[in-house]
GROMACS .gro file of C-alpha atoms in nm:
model
  186
    1MET     CA    1  12.714  12.024  10.279
    2THR     CA    2  12.919  11.960  10.590
    3THR     CA    3  12.970  12.216  10.861
    4LEU     CA    4  13.315  12.248  11.028
    5LEU     CA    5  13.380  12.326  11.396
    6ALA     CA    6  13.658  12.553  11.481
    7ALA     CA    7  13.952  12.322  11.585
    8ARG     CA    8  14.131  12.350  11.912
    9SER     CA    9  14.498  12.289  11.900
   10ASP     CA   10  14.461  11.945  12.079
   11ARG     CA   11  14.162  11.822  11.856
   12PRO     CA   12  14.114  11.783  11.480
   13VAL     CA   13  13.831  11.955  11.293
   14GLN     CA   14  13.510  11.752  11.329
   15PHE     CA   15  13.246  11.727  11.065
   16LEU     CA   16  12.891  11.784  11.171
   17TRP     CA   17  12.562  11.740  10.990
   18GLY     CA   18  12.720  11.503  10.733
   19THR     CA   19  12.452  11.335  10.539
   20ASN     CA   20  12.552  11.122  10.240
   21VAL     CA   21  12.308  11.125   9.943
   22LEU     CA   22  12.370  10.977   9.606
   23VAL     CA   23  12.216  11.159   9.310
   24GLU     CA   24  12.309  11.042   8.955
   25GLU     CA   25  12.179  10.920   8.621
   26ALA     CA   26  12.090  10.552   8.611
   27ALA     CA   27  12.170  10.364   8.286
   28LEU     CA   28  11.819  10.216   8.220
   29GLN     CA   29  11.870  10.064   7.872
   30ASP     CA   30  11.772   9.700   7.869
   31ILE     CA   31  11.595   9.755   8.202
   32VAL     CA   32  11.282   9.973   8.115
   33ARG     CA   33  11.063   9.900   7.822
   34ASP     CA   34  11.077  10.148   7.526
   35ASP     CA   35  10.699  10.163   7.514
   36VAL     CA   36  10.655  10.282   7.869
   37ARG     CA   37  10.337  10.483   7.903
   38LEU     CA   38  10.119  10.547   8.200
   39PRO     CA   39   9.741  10.514   8.135
   40GLU     CA   40   9.598  10.865   8.118
   41ALA     CA   41   9.315  10.778   8.355
   42GLY     CA   42   9.368  10.654   8.702
   43PRO     CA   43   9.438  10.762   9.066
   44THR     CA   44   9.697  11.036   9.140
   45CYS     CA   45   9.924  10.745   9.274
   46GLU     CA   46   9.900  10.384   9.211
   47ASP     CA   47  10.127  10.076   9.237
   48LEU     CA   48  10.167   9.931   8.898
   49ALA     CA   49  10.265   9.578   8.769
   50PRO     CA   50  10.637   9.581   8.721
   51ALA     CA   51  10.624   9.369   8.402
   52ARG     CA   52  10.431   9.649   8.224
   53PHE     CA   53  10.735   9.884   8.251
   54VAL     CA   54  11.044   9.676   8.336
   55THR     CA   55  11.207   9.411   8.123
   56ASN     CA   56  11.475   9.316   8.374
   57PRO     CA   57  11.355   9.351   8.734
   58ALA     CA   58  11.667   9.195   8.871
   59ALA     CA   59  11.889   9.460   8.688
   60LEU     CA   60  11.667   9.745   8.827
   61GLU     CA   61  11.706   9.586   9.174
   62GLU     CA   62  12.090   9.583   9.126
   63VAL     CA   63  12.083   9.951   9.046
   64PHE     CA   64  11.923  10.038   9.377
   65LEU     CA   65  12.142   9.788   9.553
   66ALA     CA   66  12.471   9.926   9.400
   67GLY     CA   67  12.353  10.285   9.490
   68MET     CA   68  12.250  10.197   9.840
   69ASN     CA   69  12.578  10.019   9.912
   70ALA     CA   70  12.780  10.313   9.784
   71VAL     CA   71  12.604  10.529  10.033
   72ALA     CA   72  12.648  10.267  10.308
   73ARG     CA   73  13.016  10.264  10.233
   74MET     CA   74  13.036  10.645  10.259
   75ASP     CA   75  12.847  10.615  10.599
   76GLY     CA   76  13.080  10.340  10.711
   77ALA     CA   77  12.762  10.122  10.765
   78PRO     CA   78  12.707   9.749  10.699
   79PRO     CA   79  12.630   9.649  10.349
   80ILE     CA   80  12.272   9.625  10.214
   81THR     CA   81  12.177   9.274  10.125
   82SER     CA   82  11.844   9.303   9.970
   83VAL     CA   83  11.606   9.570   9.815
   84VAL     CA   84  11.236   9.578   9.754
   85VAL     CA   85  11.131   9.786   9.441
   86ARG     CA   86  10.781   9.907   9.373
   87ILE     CA   87  10.675  10.063   9.053
   88GLN     CA   88  10.435  10.359   9.089
   89GLY     CA   89  10.239  10.578   8.856
   90TRP     CA   90  10.212  10.951   8.962
   91ARG     CA   91   9.961  11.177   8.803
   92GLU     CA   92   9.847  11.530   8.835
   93GLY     CA   93   9.779  11.643   9.186
   94HIS     CA   94   9.989  11.372   9.352
   95GLY     CA   95  10.226  11.504   9.609
   96ILE     CA   96  10.387  11.359   9.924
   97PRO     CA   97  10.414  11.572  10.246
   98ALA     CA   98  10.733  11.544  10.456
   99ALA     CA   99  10.781  11.175  10.536
  100ALA     CA  100  11.060  10.933  10.635
  101GLU     CA  101  11.115  10.559  10.600
  102SER     CA  102  11.214  10.299  10.862
  103SER     CA  103  11.446  10.145  10.593
  104PRO     CA  104  11.817  10.217  10.635
  105TYR     CA  105  11.806  10.371  10.280
  106VAL     CA  106  11.548  10.468  10.040
  107GLY     CA  107  11.570  10.517   9.656
  108TRP     CA  108  11.382  10.672   9.382
  109CYS     CA  109  11.435  10.631   9.013
  110CYS     CA  110  11.228  10.801   8.730
  111LEU     CA  111  11.149  10.565   8.459
  112PHE     CA  112  10.919  10.785   8.248
  113ALA     CA  113  10.804  11.141   8.259
  114THR     CA  114  10.574  11.336   8.026
  115PRO     CA  115  10.526  11.605   7.932
  116ALA     CA  116  10.789  11.854   8.041
  117PRO     CA  117  10.619  12.057   8.318
  118SER     CA  118  10.574  12.435   8.296
  119THR     CA  119  10.686  12.467   8.651
  120ALA     CA  120  11.054  12.347   8.713
  121GLU     CA  121  10.972  12.215   9.060
  122SER     CA  122  10.655  12.011   8.955
  123GLY     CA  123  10.697  11.647   9.056
  124CYS     CA  124  11.044  11.707   9.208
  125LEU     CA  125  11.174  11.489   9.491
  126SER     CA  126  11.272  11.710   9.789
  127LEU     CA  127  11.514  11.609  10.050
  128ALA     CA  128  11.560  11.789  10.379
  129ASP     CA  129  11.736  11.722  10.709
  130PRO     CA  130  11.480  11.694  10.993
  131ARG     CA  131  11.739  11.750  11.280
  132ALA     CA  132  11.704  12.072  11.472
  133GLY     CA  133  11.915  12.348  11.327
  134SER     CA  134  12.214  12.526  11.477
  135ASP     CA  135  12.289  12.892  11.548
  136LEU     CA  136  12.350  13.078  11.216
  137THR     CA  137  12.198  12.807  11.007
  138ALA     CA  138  12.008  12.979  10.734
  139MET     CA  139  11.696  12.786  10.820
  140PRO     CA  140  11.660  12.576  11.142
  141GLY     CA  141  11.613  12.215  11.053
  142LEU     CA  142  11.786  12.248  10.724
  143PRO     CA  143  12.169  12.227  10.810
  144TRP     CA  144  12.232  12.213  10.431
  145GLY     CA  145  12.077  12.567  10.420
  146ARG     CA  146  11.824  12.459  10.174
  147GLN     CA  147  11.624  12.161  10.050
  148VAL     CA  148  11.782  11.939   9.774
  149LEU     CA  149  11.550  11.906   9.477
  150ILE     CA  150  11.585  11.625   9.232
  151ARG     CA  151  11.401  11.675   8.897
  152PRO     CA  152  11.185  11.389   8.765
  153VAL     CA  153  11.359  11.311   8.437
  154PRO     CA  154  11.400  10.956   8.298
  155GLY     CA  155  11.708  10.792   8.459
  156ALA     CA  156  11.723  11.040   8.767
  157LEU     CA  157  11.830  10.822   9.061
  158ALA     CA  158  11.840  10.937   9.417
  159ILE     CA  159  11.945  10.733   9.732
  160ALA     CA  160  11.902  10.870  10.070
  161PRO     CA  161  11.903  10.755  10.437
  162GLY     CA  162  11.551  10.651  10.531
  163TRP     CA  163  11.538  10.896  10.825
  164LEU     CA  164  11.599  11.188  10.589
  165THR     CA  165  11.282  11.380  10.524
  166HIS     CA  166  11.153  11.353  10.171
  167SER     CA  167  10.855  11.484   9.998
  168VAL     CA  168  10.734  11.529   9.643
  169VAL     CA  169  10.623  11.861   9.509
  170PRO     CA  170  10.271  11.824   9.368
  171ILE     CA  171  10.246  11.723   9.008
  172GLU     CA  172  10.096  11.955   8.773
  173HIS     CA  173   9.810  11.929   8.523
  174GLY     CA  174   9.875  11.680   8.247
  175GLN     CA  175  10.218  11.560   8.382
  176GLN     CA  176  10.268  11.186   8.443
  177LEU     CA  177  10.554  10.998   8.599
  178VAL     CA  178  10.647  10.630   8.627
  179MET     CA  179  10.873  10.591   8.937
  180ALA     CA  180  11.056  10.310   9.088
  181VAL     CA  181  11.079  10.339   9.465
  182ALA     CA  182  11.309  10.111   9.672
  183THR     CA  183  11.346  10.029  10.032
  184CYS     CA  184  11.616   9.781  10.172
  185SER     CA  185  11.741   9.565  10.449
  186ARG     CA  186  12.074   9.446  10.589
   0.00000   0.00000   0.00000
């Protein structure tokens, strides 16, 4: 959400707190294996061999590169030239406290999720603006007025500036996710 300043007659309205974020459904057919399954036993978060889950790593990188460049264009920023994609398995109890990345943009794509959680927020990616709030902002530090939650369903893709605070709501008992996480460089 963008906040508007009252315009003076000699100045146009200015947009403040603008933060471009892309949230969409990625077409993963021919990219993700049909038999994607996370082994039941294992740590709450682990890096996984991409070949076990992805049939076309270059196509997955292109999904992230296209999304990051779309946000870069909205930001009026230079194009992104390369991405690094990691495949991670997330199991019950995994959660990420508020963090940020040094990468210009960071992206997440859910490749597999089972079963449907009993709590709607379980495993959600949460995005929040870490900048100090302003007067009359619903919650200082959240100029959007709220956190943005992205549910972990297969195909869910989110791209955000690396400085934007992100976290993961802890994953509930029995829930498992396979996530692609991407960072980039110019």
